[in-house]
Amino acid sequence: SYNGPALSMIPVILIDTNVVIDLLAKRAPFHVSAAQVFDAVERGKAVGYVNTLTIVTVYYLLRSYYKIPHPDILEKLATLTS
């Protein structure tokens, strides 16, 4: 039996590429749910991780498919990862 300090019950989330795109591209109808995930992380209700490859994939899709300008993508990614 475990007698150490109480283990944290904060969820740990690996955030999928699609969730990041939903948030940054404001893809309906998933934008609200994606924002809730990131809000929970920001408020300390969950710990969130984004794979490095996800960042590269998100950049590529936002630039090539959604035609978002390079500086805007960098600003969105900087805000996301701060």
Backbone as CSV, one residue per row, in Angstrom:
resi,resn,N_x,N_y,N_z,CA_x,CA_y,CA_z,C_x,C_y,C_z
1,SER,0.843,-1.180,0.000,0.000,0.000,0.000,0.882,1.234,0.000
2,TYR,0.421,2.277,-0.671,1.168,3.526,-0.836,0.918,4.439,0.353
3,ASN,1.990,4.883,1.030,1.866,5.752,2.197,2.492,7.123,1.976
4,GLY,2.880,7.432,0.748,3.513,8.720,0.447,2.487,9.835,0.321
5,PRO,2.967,11.000,-0.123,2.050,12.133,-0.292,0.970,11.825,-1.322
6,ALA,-0.148,12.529,-1.208,-1.264,12.323,-2.134,-0.808,12.572,-3.566
7,LEU,-1.183,11.674,-4.435,-0.829,11.819,-5.845,-1.772,12.822,-6.503
8,SER,-1.241,13.605,-7.372,-2.041,14.608,-8.067,-3.060,13.927,-8.975
9,MET,-4.243,14.482,-8.998,-5.296,13.945,-9.845,-5.549,14.850,-11.050
10,ILE,-4.600,15.713,-11.350,-4.745,16.603,-12.503,-4.531,15.784,-13.772
11,PRO,-5.470,15.850,-14.710,-5.316,15.085,-15.960,-4.136,15.588,-16.795
12,VAL,-3.494,14.659,-17.452,-2.418,14.971,-18.395,-2.960,14.675,-19.793
13,ILE,-2.853,15.672,-20.688,-3.460,15.574,-22.011,-2.391,15.734,-23.089
14,LEU,-2.333,14.794,-24.018,-1.524,14.966,-25.227,-2.469,15.547,-26.268
15,ILE,-2.229,16.795,-26.635,-3.157,17.518,-27.501,-2.854,17.197,-28.959
16,ASP,-3.857,16.688,-29.632,-3.767,16.240,-31.015,-3.654,17.423,-31.984
17,THR,-3.055,17.163,-33.137,-2.911,18.172,-34.189,-4.248,18.801,-34.548
18,ASN,-5.281,18.002,-34.682,-6.591,18.522,-35.063,-7.162,19.486,-34.031
19,VAL,-6.891,19.244,-32.767,-7.382,20.141,-31.716,-6.701,21.500,-31.842
20,VAL,-5.415,21.497,-32.119,-4.685,22.760,-32.291,-5.215,23.509,-33.513
21,ILE,-5.434,22.798,-34.603,-5.964,23.431,-35.818,-7.385,23.943,-35.570
22,ASP,-8.198,23.160,-34.872,-9.553,23.616,-34.543,-9.509,24.961,-33.828
23,LEU,-8.598,25.087,-32.882,-8.488,26.321,-32.110,-7.974,27.470,-32.976
24,LEU,-6.843,27.261,-33.634,-6.181,28.363,-34.345,-6.887,28.763,-35.631
25,ALA,-7.528,27.811,-36.297,-8.247,28.123,-37.537,-9.725,28.397,-37.257
26,LYS,-10.114,28.285,-35.982,-11.511,28.492,-35.566,-12.471,27.629,-36.379
27,ARG,-12.087,26.357,-36.491,-12.878,25.392,-37.265,-14.153,25.020,-36.530
28,ALA,-15.278,25.288,-37.184,-16.578,24.913,-36.614,-16.844,23.447,-36.914
29,PRO,-17.478,22.753,-36.051,-18.041,23.157,-34.763,-17.107,22.871,-33.593
30,PHE,-15.850,22.585,-33.863,-14.937,22.091,-32.826,-14.152,23.182,-32.096
31,HIS,-14.230,24.413,-32.575,-13.450,25.497,-31.998,-13.713,25.670,-30.498
32,VAL,-14.972,25.611,-30.103,-15.328,25.821,-28.696,-14.736,24.725,-27.812
33,SER,-14.835,23.488,-28.243,-14.278,22.373,-27.463,-12.754,22.486,-27.359
34,ALA,-12.114,22.855,-28.455,-10.654,23.023,-28.442,-10.262,24.140,-27.481
35,ALA,-11.008,25.230,-27.497,-10.723,26.349,-26.595,-10.879,25.914,-25.137
36,GLN,-11.847,25.057,-24.862,-12.052,24.564,-23.494,-10.861,23.731,-23.021
37,VAL,-10.287,22.946,-23.924,-9.103,22.148,-23.568,-7.954,23.069,-23.185
38,PHE,-7.675,24.062,-24.028,-6.562,24.969,-23.751,-6.842,25.847,-22.534
39,ASP,-8.102,26.206,-22.318,-8.468,26.983,-21.137,-8.209,26.186,-19.864
40,ALA,-8.542,24.894,-19.884,-8.293,24.034,-18.719,-6.803,23.959,-18.404
41,VAL,-5.987,23.882,-19.436,-4.529,23.845,-19.241,-4.053,25.182,-18.670
42,GLU,-4.529,26.267,-19.239,-4.117,27.600,-18.792,-4.502,27.855,-17.338
43,ARG,-5.660,27.345,-16.909,-6.120,27.535,-15.536,-5.517,26.525,-14.554
44,GLY,-4.683,25.611,-15.052,-4.059,24.632,-14.175,-4.942,23.459,-13.833
45,LYS,-6.046,23.285,-14.555,-6.952,22.159,-14.320,-6.491,20.892,-15.037
46,ALA,-5.527,21.053,-15.933,-4.943,19.923,-16.673,-3.539,20.325,-17.089
47,VAL,-2.733,19.322,-17.384,-1.400,19.547,-17.940,-1.480,19.138,-19.402
48,GLY,-1.082,20.034,-20.300,-1.188,19.742,-21.720,0.162,19.670,-22.398
49,TYR,0.291,18.723,-23.291,1.503,18.559,-24.096,1.122,18.550,-25.567
50,VAL,1.953,19.199,-26.358,1.795,19.192,-27.814,3.107,18.670,-28.387
51,ASN,3.014,17.645,-29.210,4.192,17.066,-29.845,4.852,18.096,-30.766
52,THR,6.160,18.086,-30.826,6.903,19.017,-31.673,6.476,18.896,-33.132
53,LEU,6.248,17.696,-33.596,5.818,17.500,-34.979,4.447,18.130,-35.229
54,THR,3.611,18.186,-34.196,2.311,18.826,-34.325,2.469,20.299,-34.684
55,ILE,3.418,20.975,-34.061,3.642,22.399,-34.342,3.997,22.596,-35.814
56,VAL,4.880,21.765,-36.328,5.293,21.864,-37.738,4.105,21.578,-38.657
57,THR,3.338,20.562,-38.349,2.174,20.202,-39.161,1.124,21.303,-39.131
58,VAL,0.886,21.865,-37.964,-0.079,22.960,-37.834,0.363,24.150,-38.673
59,TYR,1.650,24.492,-38.592,2.144,25.612,-39.405,1.867,25.347,-40.885
60,TYR,2.246,24.170,-41.337,2.076,23.826,-42.755,0.600,23.930,-43.176
61,LEU,-0.302,23.370,-42.390,-1.722,23.378,-42.754,-2.330,24.784,-42.693
62,LEU,-1.965,25.544,-41.675,-2.497,26.905,-41.591,-2.010,27.764,-42.754
63,ARG,-0.776,27.533,-43.176,-0.200,28.327,-44.268,-0.722,27.866,-45.623
64,SER,-0.710,26.566,-45.883,-1.033,26.074,-47.224,-2.533,25.911,-47.462
65,TYR,-3.255,25.402,-46.491,-4.682,25.129,-46.689,-5.552,26.324,-46.291
66,TYR,-5.261,26.890,-45.130,-6.080,28.002,-44.633,-5.592,29.375,-45.099
67,LYS,-4.430,29.412,-45.749,-3.868,30.645,-46.328,-3.678,31.759,-45.291
68,ILE,-3.337,31.368,-44.077,-3.063,32.349,-43.027,-1.632,32.857,-43.227
69,PRO,-1.427,34.171,-43.194,-0.087,34.722,-43.405,0.919,34.267,-42.342
70,HIS,2.154,34.122,-42.774,3.249,33.656,-41.918,3.310,34.394,-40.575
71,PRO,3.320,35.758,-40.561,3.410,36.443,-39.264,2.239,36.125,-38.333
72,ASP,1.056,35.943,-38.885,-0.109,35.616,-38.068,0.018,34.228,-37.446
73,ILE,0.551,33.293,-38.215,0.753,31.937,-37.685,1.777,31.973,-36.557
74,LEU,2.866,32.685,-36.766,3.889,32.770,-35.719,3.320,33.380,-34.441
75,GLU,2.490,34.393,-34.595,1.872,35.023,-33.423,0.941,34.035,-32.708
76,LYS,0.152,33.297,-33.460,-0.764,32.321,-32.864,0.020,31.221,-32.143
77,LEU,1.077,30.722,-32.779,1.872,29.653,-32.159,2.613,30.158,-30.923
78,ALA,3.090,31.396,-30.976,3.779,31.970,-29.802,2.817,32.087,-28.628
79,THR,1.612,32.533,-28.908,0.598,32.657,-27.847,0.251,31.282,-27.289
80,LEU,0.116,30.326,-28.181,-0.248,28.964,-27.799,0.809,28.331,-26.892
81,THR,2.057,28.574,-27.180,3.138,27.893,-26.461,3.696,28.705,-25.294
82,SER,3.113,29.857,-25.019,3.643,30.652,-23.903,3.036,30.252,-22.577
